[in-house]
Amino acid sequence: MIVCKFGGTSVADAAAITRVIDIVTARQASTPVVVVSALGGATNQLLDLAHKAAAGELLGAVQIIEQLRDRHLTVAAALLGDSAEGHELAVEIGGAFDELAHLAEAFRTLGYLTPRSLDAVAAMGEILSSQIVAAAFRRRGVDAPWVDARDVIVTNDVFTRAEPDAEGIAAACRARLLPHVQAGRIPVLGGFVGATPQRITTTLGRGGSDYSASLVGAALDATAIEIWTDVDGMLTADPRVIPNARLIERIGFEEAAELAAFGAKVLHPATIAPAVQRGIPVYVFNSRNPGGTGTMIAFDAPRFPVRAIAGKRNTTLVKLRSTRMLLAPGFLRRVFEVFERHRTSVDVVTTSEVSVSVTLDDEAQLGAILQDLADFGDVAVNRRAGVLAIVGAGIADSSAAIGRAISALGDIPVHMASLSATGINFTLVIDDEHVVPAMQRLHGAFFEQAVPAA
Ligand code: ADP
Ligand code: ASP
Ligand code: MG
């Protein structure tokens, strides 16, 4: 059994969905389960219209609803033609957007949104796309039942970033997916979406369809988890920043997880953990170039000092300086309890005798955090910071790679530097505006002949 997950661009229109069907049917012997994202860009539009409605811009919200309705109907019609199933699906799609229009009115009246209501809206993208894809398979003669992800991905109720319940998911996968797989059918479900045990809709956080795929793969002990996207695999850097980034044919689980956590959007950061637990290889392939070699992510991979770099912008750096500092037992614990209390995870940490520096991705609770930290000492904040991750299993084998990284940065000031305990990630915190030039210089130093001029 394998899991094949297709991202937004891979299901963006009828032609893309046709490619998906070709890719999956060519793998029929491996008994695939298919996980799909929303049609490319649909999640952003759904969230956007909810925010517009709550801000009183009902007209703008309705315009987006009508655009999305048209797009879904057009894609479904192109794939299903004038068939009975095409008509049924059109009615389903129409009903979903009518309901969305009612919701938008309710948001306008209320004047606010809750994380729970945002999840109900965002989930519609995957619920509809997966129904369209399943019906398109059937139209091509493939027995592909639609499975509602809310019956499979059991989560807690931390809306907009719900955490999965692995045991609940395993039981649901055995009950809802396995019988189809065993009967030679190809079940299709939406990624990103889940539900609480009370069946209230949740989502796993942006980009979460990759995570859905690896949760299903782990639950069913798949032989492979395939992430089909719009690039040839994991590359030595984000190709939008470094156009000549190179394909990595094989990379270790830990390296891939570090890259994902530090900005390589090609994989949702949580994707690797379920795969590692079961030792299931994760592949990244390009749905526009299905013959490509792609990337294999597994335990054993060639050991390089630096395998890839990643960068993350829009990070917040918080520096706490205190004279009652580190040697006092329990001091750091109390500092970190502040972040825990405000449900904010900390990314990079460095400490000195009199200071602690941390970076945060999520600024939502920043005000409350700063207030609490002020009890410990002086607090300074840089809300325009960025993080660079230089990742390689052998980065700590000598100091050469780290020396090369630092010298490549030249005159770019560094606010924090840290080597992970696993010795595979050398992380630097710099100013947000320097992230792109820093990545160019680092990529030049490690993967190109000459360091580009600054
Ligand atoms: P999908 O919709 O298929 O999930 P995403 O947009 O979430 O696709 O992820 C794919 C994108 O990730 C690529 O188009 C690329 O711009 C970006 N990306 C960032 N870092 C990397 C990297 N190291 N390797 C490959 N792609 C990367
Ligand atoms: N559609 C969701 C998003 O845009 C999930 C995903 O694509 O992985 O965040
Ligand atoms: Mg993605």
GROMACS .gro file of C-alpha atoms and ligand atoms in nm:
model
  491
    1MET     CA    1   0.000   0.000   0.000
    2ILE     CA    2   0.126   0.348  -0.082
    3VAL     CA    3  -0.011   0.695  -0.012
    4CYS     CA    4  -0.002   0.947  -0.298
    5LYS     CA    5  -0.063   1.308  -0.192
    6PHE     CA    6  -0.123   1.579  -0.450
    7GLY     CA    7  -0.079   1.945  -0.355
    8GLY     CA    8  -0.281   2.245  -0.469
    9THR     CA    9  -0.101   2.306  -0.799
   10SER     CA   10  -0.127   1.935  -0.881
   11VAL     CA   11  -0.507   1.958  -0.865
   12ALA     CA   12  -0.542   2.322  -0.977
   13ASP     CA   13  -0.755   2.251  -1.287
   14ALA     CA   14  -0.899   1.973  -1.499
   15ALA     CA   15  -0.572   1.917  -1.689
   16ALA     CA   16  -0.378   1.883  -1.363
   17ILE     CA   17  -0.636   1.640  -1.221
   18THR     CA   18  -0.613   1.436  -1.540
   19ARG     CA   19  -0.236   1.406  -1.479
   20VAL     CA   20  -0.310   1.293  -1.123
   21ILE     CA   21  -0.533   1.016  -1.253
   22ASP     CA   22  -0.261   0.904  -1.497
   23ILE     CA   23   0.001   0.899  -1.222
   24VAL     CA   24  -0.216   0.703  -0.980
   25THR     CA   25  -0.348   0.450  -1.229
   26ALA     CA   26   0.011   0.375  -1.332
   27ARG     CA   27   0.067   0.279  -0.967
   28GLN     CA   28  -0.244   0.068  -0.925
   29ALA     CA   29  -0.036  -0.244  -0.853
   30SER     CA   30   0.099  -0.076  -0.537
   31THR     CA   31  -0.260  -0.022  -0.409
   32PRO     CA   32  -0.260   0.355  -0.363
   33VAL     CA   33  -0.460   0.570  -0.123
   34VAL     CA   34  -0.497   0.922  -0.264
   35VAL     CA   35  -0.485   1.238  -0.053
   36VAL     CA   36  -0.552   1.573  -0.223
   37SER     CA   37  -0.523   1.939  -0.130
   38ALA     CA   38  -0.775   2.205  -0.220
   39LEU     CA   39  -0.762   2.341  -0.578
   40GLY     CA   40  -0.451   2.564  -0.584
   41GLY     CA   41  -0.515   2.895  -0.406
   42ALA     CA   42  -0.864   2.796  -0.284
   43THR     CA   43  -0.768   2.783   0.086
   44ASN     CA   44  -0.631   3.138   0.074
   45GLN     CA   45  -0.949   3.257  -0.093
   46LEU     CA   46  -1.173   3.079   0.157
   47LEU     CA   47  -0.992   3.234   0.452
   48ASP     CA   48  -0.986   3.569   0.280
   49LEU     CA   49  -1.362   3.574   0.223
   50ALA     CA   50  -1.430   3.478   0.585
   51HIS     CA   51  -1.214   3.768   0.706
   52LYS     CA   52  -1.379   4.008   0.461
   53ALA     CA   53  -1.727   3.906   0.576
   54ALA     CA   54  -1.638   3.950   0.943
   55ALA     CA   55  -1.493   4.292   0.860
   56GLY     CA   56  -1.827   4.393   0.707
   57GLU     CA   57  -1.720   4.357   0.343
   58LEU     CA   58  -1.996   4.117   0.249
   59LEU     CA   59  -1.990   4.214  -0.116
   60GLY     CA   60  -1.622   4.128  -0.146
   61ALA     CA   61  -1.686   3.799   0.032
   62VAL     CA   62  -1.972   3.710  -0.199
   63GLN     CA   63  -1.760   3.789  -0.505
   64ILE     CA   64  -1.499   3.539  -0.387
   65ILE     CA   65  -1.766   3.280  -0.315
   66GLU     CA   66  -1.902   3.318  -0.669
   67GLN     CA   67  -1.553   3.293  -0.819
   68LEU     CA   68  -1.484   2.976  -0.623
   69ARG     CA   69  -1.824   2.833  -0.710
   70ASP     CA   70  -1.760   2.893  -1.083
   71ARG     CA   71  -1.413   2.748  -1.066
   72HIS     CA   72  -1.523   2.429  -0.889
   73LEU     CA   73  -1.819   2.385  -1.123
   74THR     CA   74  -1.601   2.444  -1.430
   75VAL     CA   75  -1.337   2.192  -1.320
   76ALA     CA   76  -1.604   1.934  -1.232
   77ALA     CA   77  -1.785   1.987  -1.564
   78ALA     CA   78  -1.462   1.954  -1.764
   79LEU     CA   79  -1.383   1.624  -1.593
   80LEU     CA   80  -1.728   1.472  -1.566
   81GLY     CA   81  -1.907   1.611  -1.868
   82ASP     CA   82  -2.278   1.563  -1.900
   83SER     CA   83  -2.296   1.253  -1.681
   84ALA     CA   84  -2.535   1.169  -1.398
   85GLU     CA   85  -2.247   1.187  -1.155
   86GLY     CA   86  -2.147   1.525  -1.299
   87HIS     CA   87  -2.496   1.658  -1.225
   88GLU     CA   88  -2.494   1.515  -0.875
   89LEU     CA   89  -2.158   1.670  -0.801
   90ALA     CA   90  -2.270   2.007  -0.940
   91VAL     CA   91  -2.563   1.999  -0.697
   92GLU     CA   92  -2.323   1.913  -0.412
   93ILE     CA   93  -2.088   2.198  -0.505
   94GLY     CA   94  -2.377   2.444  -0.541
   95GLY     CA   95  -2.510   2.343  -0.199
   96ALA     CA   96  -2.169   2.388  -0.036
   97PHE     CA   97  -2.131   2.740  -0.175
   98ASP     CA   98  -2.488   2.834  -0.080
   99GLU     CA   99  -2.405   2.727   0.273
  100LEU     CA  100  -2.085   2.929   0.258
  101ALA     CA  101  -2.284   3.237   0.155
  102HIS     CA  102  -2.503   3.190   0.464
  103LEU     CA  103  -2.196   3.154   0.680
  104ALA     CA  104  -2.051   3.474   0.533
  105GLU     CA  105  -2.369   3.659   0.626
  106ALA     CA  106  -2.346   3.521   0.976
  107PHE     CA  107  -1.983   3.639   1.004
  108ARG     CA  108  -2.088   3.984   0.884
  109THR     CA  109  -2.360   3.999   1.149
  110LEU     CA  110  -2.131   3.874   1.424
  111GLY     CA  111  -1.842   4.093   1.319
  112TYR     CA  112  -1.588   3.835   1.429
  113LEU     CA  113  -1.451   3.491   1.347
  114THR     CA  114  -1.353   3.209   1.574
  115PRO     CA  115  -1.077   2.959   1.496
  116ARG     CA  116  -1.351   2.695   1.487
  117SER     CA  117  -1.549   2.879   1.222
  118LEU     CA  118  -1.232   2.943   1.020
  119ASP     CA  119  -1.167   2.569   1.014
  120ALA     CA  120  -1.522   2.499   0.898
  121VAL     CA  121  -1.467   2.736   0.606
  122ALA     CA  122  -1.108   2.635   0.519
  123ALA     CA  123  -1.198   2.263   0.521
  124MET     CA  124  -1.440   2.316   0.234
  125GLY     CA  125  -1.152   2.342  -0.012
  126GLU     CA  126  -1.031   1.987   0.048
  127ILE     CA  127  -1.378   1.842   0.097
  128LEU     CA  128  -1.481   1.962  -0.248
  129SER     CA  129  -1.154   1.895  -0.430
  130SER     CA  130  -1.145   1.536  -0.302
  131GLN     CA  131  -1.502   1.476  -0.418
  132ILE     CA  132  -1.419   1.613  -0.762
  133VAL     CA  133  -1.104   1.402  -0.791
  134ALA     CA  134  -1.281   1.084  -0.673
  135ALA     CA  135  -1.560   1.138  -0.926
  136ALA     CA  136  -1.305   1.205  -1.202
  137PHE     CA  137  -1.136   0.872  -1.127
  138ARG     CA  138  -1.469   0.695  -1.150
  139ARG     CA  139  -1.543   0.865  -1.479
  140ARG     CA  140  -1.220   0.710  -1.606
  141GLY     CA  141  -1.339   0.368  -1.494
  142VAL     CA  142  -1.136   0.348  -1.173
  143ASP     CA  143  -1.327   0.236  -0.863
  144ALA     CA  144  -1.238   0.531  -0.638
  145PRO     CA  145  -1.467   0.587  -0.339
  146TRP     CA  146  -1.461   0.928  -0.172
  147VAL     CA  147  -1.379   0.904   0.197
  148ASP     CA  148  -1.460   1.196   0.422
  149ALA     CA  149  -1.137   1.298   0.598
  150ARG     CA  150  -1.346   1.396   0.900
  151ASP     CA  151  -1.414   1.026   0.952
  152VAL     CA  152  -1.045   0.941   0.938
  153ILE     CA  153  -0.821   1.215   1.077
  154VAL     CA  154  -0.917   1.232   1.444
  155THR     CA  155  -0.772   1.538   1.619
  156ASN     CA  156  -0.799   1.743   1.934
  157ASP     CA  157  -0.987   2.075   1.929
  158VAL     CA  158  -0.698   2.316   1.886
  159PHE     CA  159  -0.870   2.472   1.587
  160THR     CA  160  -0.654   2.592   1.294
  161ARG     CA  161  -0.361   2.375   1.412
  162ALA     CA  162  -0.523   2.064   1.551
  163GLU     CA  163  -0.305   1.782   1.678
  164PRO     CA  164  -0.379   1.431   1.552
  165ASP     CA  165  -0.473   1.136   1.769
  166ALA     CA  166  -0.258   0.859   1.623
  167GLU     CA  167  -0.456   0.575   1.777
  168GLY     CA  168  -0.791   0.716   1.670
  169ILE     CA  169  -0.655   0.764   1.319
  170ALA     CA  170  -0.514   0.412   1.305
  171ALA     CA  171  -0.852   0.265   1.404
  172ALA     CA  172  -1.037   0.486   1.156
  173CYS     CA  173  -0.796   0.400   0.874
  174ARG     CA  174  -0.844   0.030   0.941
  175ALA     CA  175  -1.221   0.071   0.939
  176ARG     CA  176  -1.266   0.324   0.657
  177LEU     CA  177  -0.972   0.286   0.420
  178LEU     CA  178  -0.831  -0.064   0.452
  179PRO     CA  179  -1.141  -0.250   0.327
  180HIS     CA  180  -1.132  -0.040   0.008
  181VAL     CA  181  -0.762  -0.101  -0.042
  182GLN     CA  182  -0.804  -0.474   0.016
  183ALA     CA  183  -1.085  -0.482  -0.238
  184GLY     CA  184  -0.862  -0.315  -0.498
  185ARG     CA  185  -1.039   0.020  -0.481
  186ILE     CA  186  -0.852   0.353  -0.465
  187PRO     CA  187  -0.992   0.565  -0.181
  188VAL     CA  188  -0.961   0.942  -0.222
  189LEU     CA  189  -0.970   1.180   0.073
  190GLY     CA  190  -0.898   1.544   0.136
  191GLY     CA  191  -0.580   1.638   0.321
  192PHE     CA  192  -0.550   1.914   0.584
  193VAL     CA  193  -0.894   1.837   0.729
  194GLY     CA  194  -0.985   1.642   1.041
  195ALA     CA  195  -1.247   1.635   1.311
  196THR     CA  196  -1.265   1.602   1.686
  197PRO     CA  197  -1.415   1.284   1.834
  198GLN     CA  198  -1.739   1.489   1.854
  199ARG     CA  199  -1.696   1.535   1.479
  200ILE     CA  200  -1.639   1.908   1.480
  201THR     CA  201  -1.432   2.001   1.175
  202THR     CA  202  -1.067   2.092   1.238
  203THR     CA  203  -0.760   2.155   1.024
  204LEU     CA  204  -0.398   2.055   1.076
  205GLY     CA  205  -0.255   2.399   0.995
  206ARG     CA  206  -0.152   2.552   0.664
  207GLY     CA  207   0.020   2.310   0.431
  208GLY     CA  208  -0.117   2.026   0.641
  209SER     CA  209  -0.214   1.790   0.357
  210ASP     CA  210   0.140   1.648   0.361
  211TYR     CA  211   0.087   1.568   0.728
  212SER     CA  212  -0.247   1.397   0.652
  213ALA     CA  213  -0.067   1.178   0.399
  214SER     CA  214   0.200   1.069   0.642
  215LEU     CA  215  -0.055   1.009   0.920
  216VAL     CA  216  -0.253   0.781   0.688
  217GLY     CA  217   0.067   0.615   0.565
  218ALA     CA  218   0.183   0.542   0.919
  219ALA     CA  219  -0.161   0.420   1.026
  220LEU     CA  220  -0.176   0.172   0.738
  221ASP     CA  221   0.194   0.085   0.747
  222ALA     CA  222   0.238   0.197   0.387
  223THR     CA  223   0.549   0.101   0.194
  224ALA     CA  224   0.589   0.458   0.067
  225ILE     CA  225   0.444   0.805   0.114
  226GLU     CA  226   0.459   1.006  -0.206
  227ILE     CA  227   0.427   1.384  -0.198
  228TRP     CA  228   0.346   1.508  -0.548
  229THR     CA  229   0.406   1.880  -0.594
  230ASP     CA  230   0.520   2.143  -0.847
  231VAL     CA  231   0.899   2.101  -0.818
  232ASP     CA  232   1.122   1.805  -0.904
  233GLY     CA  233   1.182   1.711  -0.541
  234MET     CA  234   1.360   1.858  -0.241
  235LEU     CA  235   1.615   2.103  -0.370
  236THR     CA  236   1.928   2.252  -0.220
  237ALA     CA  237   1.725   2.571  -0.150
  238ASP     CA  238   1.386   2.721  -0.222
  239PRO     CA  239   1.386   2.760  -0.602
  240ARG     CA  240   1.184   3.080  -0.573
  241VAL     CA  241   1.482   3.237  -0.396
  242ILE     CA  242   1.760   3.040  -0.565
  243PRO     CA  243   1.648   2.966  -0.922
  244ASN     CA  244   1.942   2.731  -0.985
  245ALA     CA  245   1.888   2.522  -0.671
  246ARG     CA  246   1.973   2.156  -0.734
  247LEU     CA  247   1.773   1.841  -0.690
  248ILE     CA  248   1.861   1.623  -0.389
  249GLU     CA  249   1.805   1.261  -0.488
  250ARG     CA  250   1.833   1.116  -0.139
  251ILE     CA  251   1.826   1.283   0.200
  252GLY     CA  252   1.798   1.165   0.561
  253PHE     CA  253   1.475   1.193   0.760
  254GLU     CA  254   1.635   1.424   1.015
  255GLU     CA  255   1.781   1.653   0.753
  256ALA     CA  256   1.448   1.679   0.571
  257ALA     CA  257   1.264   1.746   0.897
  258GLU     CA  258   1.505   2.028   0.987
  259LEU     CA  259   1.469   2.184   0.642
  260ALA     CA  260   1.089   2.166   0.663
  261ALA     CA  261   1.087   2.318   1.011
  262PHE     CA  262   1.309   2.604   0.893
  263GLY     CA  263   1.116   2.710   0.588
  264ALA     CA  264   1.136   2.449   0.311
  265LYS     CA  265   0.766   2.469   0.233
  266VAL     CA  266   0.780   2.166   0.007
  267LEU     CA  267   0.705   1.954   0.317
  268HIS     CA  268   0.486   2.042   0.612
  269PRO     CA  269   0.717   2.030   0.916
  270ALA     CA  270   0.521   1.754   1.089
  271THR     CA  271   0.525   1.520   0.787
  272ILE     CA  272   0.843   1.333   0.871
  273ALA     CA  273   0.766   1.219   1.229
  274PRO     CA  274   0.495   0.958   1.151
  275ALA     CA  275   0.706   0.822   0.864
  276VAL     CA  276   1.014   0.790   1.085
  277GLN     CA  277   0.820   0.597   1.347
  278ARG     CA  278   0.736   0.330   1.093
  279GLY     CA  279   1.050   0.367   0.882
  280ILE     CA  280   0.841   0.451   0.575
  281PRO     CA  281   1.032   0.629   0.298
  282VAL     CA  282   0.885   0.962   0.186
  283TYR     CA  283   0.927   1.059  -0.179
  284VAL     CA  284   0.883   1.404  -0.329
  285PHE     CA  285   0.786   1.406  -0.696
  286ASN     CA  286   0.677   1.661  -0.956
  287SER     CA  287   0.328   1.594  -1.094
  288ARG     CA  288   0.422   1.790  -1.407
  289ASN     CA  289   0.727   1.571  -1.461
  290PRO     CA  290   0.619   1.229  -1.337
  291GLY     CA  291   0.914   1.054  -1.501
  292GLY     CA  292   1.166   1.246  -1.285
  293THR     CA  293   1.377   1.077  -1.018
  294GLY     CA  294   1.236   1.290  -0.737
  295THR     CA  295   1.376   1.286  -0.384
  296MET     CA  296   1.379   0.988  -0.152
  297ILE     CA  297   1.374   1.070   0.220
  298ALA     CA  298   1.481   0.775   0.434
  299PHE     CA  299   1.706   0.670   0.722
  300ASP     CA  300   2.016   0.609   0.519
  301ALA     CA  301   2.134   0.879   0.289
  302PRO     CA  302   2.477   0.991   0.175
  303ARG     CA  303   2.649   1.201   0.439
  304PHE     CA  304   2.736   1.553   0.329
  305PRO     CA  305   2.857   1.843   0.544
  306VAL     CA  306   2.583   2.059   0.389
  307ARG     CA  307   2.290   1.908   0.203
  308ALA     CA  308   2.062   2.212   0.167
  309ILE     CA  309   1.981   2.550   0.313
  310ALA     CA  310   1.650   2.696   0.417
  311GLY     CA  311   1.540   3.041   0.521
  312LYS     CA  312   1.244   3.174   0.705
  313ARG     CA  313   1.135   3.535   0.706
  314ASN     CA  314   0.901   3.727   0.933
  315THR     CA  315   1.032   3.583   1.253
  316THR     CA  316   1.029   3.758   1.588
  317LEU     CA  317   1.342   3.768   1.799
  318VAL     CA  318   1.298   3.818   2.173
  319LYS     CA  319   1.601   3.891   2.390
  320LEU     CA  320   1.579   3.876   2.766
  321ARG     CA  321   1.859   4.019   2.974
  322SER     CA  322   1.868   3.963   3.345
  323THR     CA  323   2.124   3.989   3.619
  324ARG     CA  324   1.946   3.718   3.820
  325MET     CA  325   2.031   3.478   3.552
  326LEU     CA  326   2.124   3.140   3.441
  327LEU     CA  327   2.305   2.998   3.737
  328ALA     CA  328   1.992   3.033   3.948
  329PRO     CA  329   1.829   2.690   3.941
  330GLY     CA  330   1.495   2.684   3.765
  331PHE     CA  331   1.537   3.025   3.601
  332LEU     CA  332   1.524   2.902   3.244
  333ARG     CA  333   1.230   2.678   3.326
  334ARG     CA  334   1.035   2.978   3.452
  335VAL     CA  335   1.122   3.176   3.140
  336PHE     CA  336   1.006   2.895   2.911
  337GLU     CA  337   0.689   2.848   3.112
  338VAL     CA  338   0.587   3.193   2.990
  339PHE     CA  339   0.588   3.068   2.630
  340GLU     CA  340   0.410   2.749   2.727
  341ARG     CA  341   0.141   2.942   2.911
  342HIS     CA  342   0.075   3.144   2.598
  343ARG     CA  343   0.084   2.836   2.372
  344THR     CA  344   0.365   2.978   2.163
  345SER     CA  345   0.642   2.753   2.047
  346VAL     CA  346   0.997   2.871   2.053
  347ASP     CA  347   1.221   2.801   1.755
  348VAL     CA  348   1.585   2.893   1.804
  349VAL     CA  349   1.732   2.942   2.151
  350THR     CA  350   2.067   3.070   2.268
  351THR     CA  351   2.175   3.160   2.618
  352SER     CA  352   2.464   3.338   2.784
  353GLU     CA  353   2.543   3.408   3.147
  354VAL     CA  354   2.309   3.705   3.155
  355SER     CA  355   2.074   3.661   2.862
  356VAL     CA  356   1.837   3.432   2.674
  357SER     CA  357   1.743   3.486   2.310
  358VAL     CA  358   1.460   3.304   2.139
  359THR     CA  359   1.279   3.328   1.810
  360LEU     CA  360   0.905   3.283   1.762
  361ASP     CA  361   0.707   3.218   1.443
  362ASP     CA  362   0.377   3.307   1.594
  363GLU     CA  363   0.333   3.663   1.717
  364ALA     CA  364  -0.031   3.626   1.822
  365GLN     CA  365   0.047   3.623   2.195
  366LEU     CA  366   0.353   3.849   2.180
  367GLY     CA  367   0.206   4.130   2.391
  368ALA     CA  368   0.114   3.899   2.677
  369ILE     CA  369   0.448   3.717   2.655
  370LEU     CA  370   0.647   4.040   2.673
  371GLN     CA  371   0.448   4.154   2.973
  372ASP     CA  372   0.523   3.833   3.160
  373LEU     CA  373   0.890   3.832   3.060
  374ALA     CA  374   0.933   4.185   3.192
  375ASP     CA  375   0.916   4.035   3.544
  376PHE     CA  376   1.250   3.866   3.479
  377GLY     CA  377   1.456   4.153   3.336
  378ASP     CA  378   1.496   4.378   3.032
  379VAL     CA  379   1.328   4.258   2.716
  380ALA     CA  380   1.416   4.364   2.361
  381VAL     CA  381   1.219   4.262   2.052
  382ASN     CA  382   1.306   4.253   1.683
  383ARG     CA  383   0.992   4.179   1.486
  384ARG     CA  384   1.172   4.180   1.155
  385ALA     CA  385   1.410   3.893   1.200
  386GLY     CA  386   1.476   3.590   0.983
  387VAL     CA  387   1.627   3.248   1.035
  388LEU     CA  388   1.872   3.060   0.816
  389ALA     CA  389   1.921   2.686   0.851
  390ILE     CA  390   2.229   2.523   0.704
  391VAL     CA  391   2.157   2.153   0.717
  392GLY     CA  392   2.374   1.848   0.665
  393ALA     CA  393   2.437   1.525   0.856
  394GLY     CA  394   2.810   1.594   0.852
  395ILE     CA  395   2.804   1.966   0.929
  396ALA     CA  396   2.970   1.914   1.268
  397ASP     CA  397   3.231   1.663   1.149
  398SER     CA  398   3.478   1.948   1.133
  399SER     CA  399   3.453   2.324   1.166
  400ALA     CA  400   3.512   2.376   0.797
  401ALA     CA  401   3.148   2.400   0.687
  402ILE     CA  402   3.053   2.632   0.971
  403GLY     CA  403   3.357   2.849   0.898
  404ARG     CA  404   3.262   2.862   0.533
  405ALA     CA  405   2.905   2.960   0.617
  406ILE     CA  406   3.010   3.242   0.843
  407SER     CA  407   3.263   3.378   0.597
  408ALA     CA  408   3.012   3.358   0.310
  409LEU     CA  409   2.780   3.589   0.502
  410GLY     CA  410   3.047   3.860   0.490
  411ASP     CA  411   2.907   4.187   0.621
  412ILE     CA  412   2.560   4.053   0.709
  413PRO     CA  413   2.516   4.091   1.085
  414VAL     CA  414   2.426   3.779   1.285
  415HIS     CA  415   2.205   3.805   1.595
  416MET     CA  416   2.212   3.443   1.709
  417ALA     CA  417   2.395   3.125   1.609
  418SER     CA  418   2.322   2.775   1.722
  419LEU     CA  419   2.424   2.418   1.634
  420SER     CA  420   2.151   2.162   1.695
  421ALA     CA  421   2.223   1.887   1.947
  422THR     CA  422   2.192   1.637   1.663
  423GLY     CA  423   2.476   1.822   1.491
  424ILE     CA  424   2.295   1.852   1.161
  425ASN     CA  425   2.154   2.203   1.166
  426PHE     CA  426   2.357   2.520   1.202
  427THR     CA  427   2.103   2.795   1.254
  428LEU     CA  428   2.160   3.167   1.227
  429VAL     CA  429   1.925   3.452   1.311
  430ILE     CA  430   1.969   3.764   1.102
  431ASP     CA  431   1.755   4.059   0.994
  432ASP     CA  432   1.458   3.973   0.775
  433GLU     CA  433   1.583   4.194   0.491
  434HIS     CA  434   1.909   3.996   0.477
  435VAL     CA  435   1.751   3.652   0.440
  436VAL     CA  436   1.747   3.650   0.060
  437PRO     CA  437   2.100   3.784   0.003
  438ALA     CA  438   2.228   3.554   0.278
  439MET     CA  439   2.072   3.252   0.109
  440GLN     CA  440   2.225   3.354  -0.221
  441ARG     CA  441   2.568   3.382  -0.065
  442LEU     CA  442   2.536   3.053   0.124
  443HIS     CA  443   2.407   2.869  -0.182
  444GLY     CA  444   2.693   3.014  -0.379
  445ALA     CA  445   2.944   2.901  -0.119
  446PHE     CA  446   2.815   2.546  -0.084
  447PHE     CA  447   2.658   2.452  -0.415
  448GLU     CA  448   2.800   2.674  -0.687
  449GLN     CA  449   3.149   2.726  -0.812
  450ALA     CA  450   3.208   3.078  -0.697
  451VAL     CA  451   3.053   3.291  -0.427
  452PRO     CA  452   2.836   3.550  -0.606
  453ALA     CA  453   2.941   3.908  -0.555
  454ALA     CA  454   2.749   4.074  -0.274
  455ADP     P1  455   0.194   2.187  -0.264
  455ADP     O1  456   0.080   2.276  -0.298
  455ADP     O2  457   0.220   2.082  -0.368
  455ADP     O3  458   0.188   2.130  -0.126
  455ADP     P2  459   0.384   2.384  -0.175
  455ADP     O4  460   0.375   2.518  -0.239
  455ADP     O5  461   0.330   2.366  -0.039
  455ADP     O6  462   0.323   2.278  -0.277
  455ADP     O7  463   0.537   2.337  -0.173
  455ADP     C1  464   0.613   2.336  -0.292
  455ADP     C2  465   0.698   2.461  -0.299
  455ADP     O8  466   0.793   2.458  -0.193
  455ADP     C3  467   0.784   2.472  -0.420
  455ADP     O9  468   0.711   2.530  -0.528
  455ADP     C4  469   0.899   2.559  -0.374
  455ADP    O10  470   0.879   2.693  -0.412
  455ADP     C5  471   0.891   2.553  -0.223
  455ADP     N1  472   1.019   2.513  -0.161
  455ADP     C6  473   1.077   2.576  -0.057
  455ADP     N2  474   1.193   2.519  -0.024
  455ADP     C7  475   1.210   2.415  -0.109
  455ADP     C8  476   1.313   2.316  -0.125
  455ADP     N3  477   1.422   2.311  -0.047
  455ADP     N4  478   1.296   2.224  -0.221
  455ADP     C9  479   1.188   2.226  -0.301
  455ADP     N5  480   1.089   2.317  -0.291
  455ADP    C10  481   1.099   2.411  -0.196
  456ASP     N1  482  -0.497   2.357   0.130
  456ASP     C1  483  -0.424   2.369   0.254
  456ASP     C2  484  -0.338   2.495   0.252
  456ASP     O1  485  -0.336   2.564   0.152
  456ASP     C3  486  -0.344   2.249   0.289
  456ASP     C4  487  -0.239   2.208   0.188
  456ASP     O2  488  -0.240   2.251   0.073
  456ASP     O3  489  -0.152   2.129   0.226
  456ASP     O4  490  -0.278   2.528   0.350
  457MG      MG  491   0.227   2.214   0.062
   0.00000   0.00000   0.00000
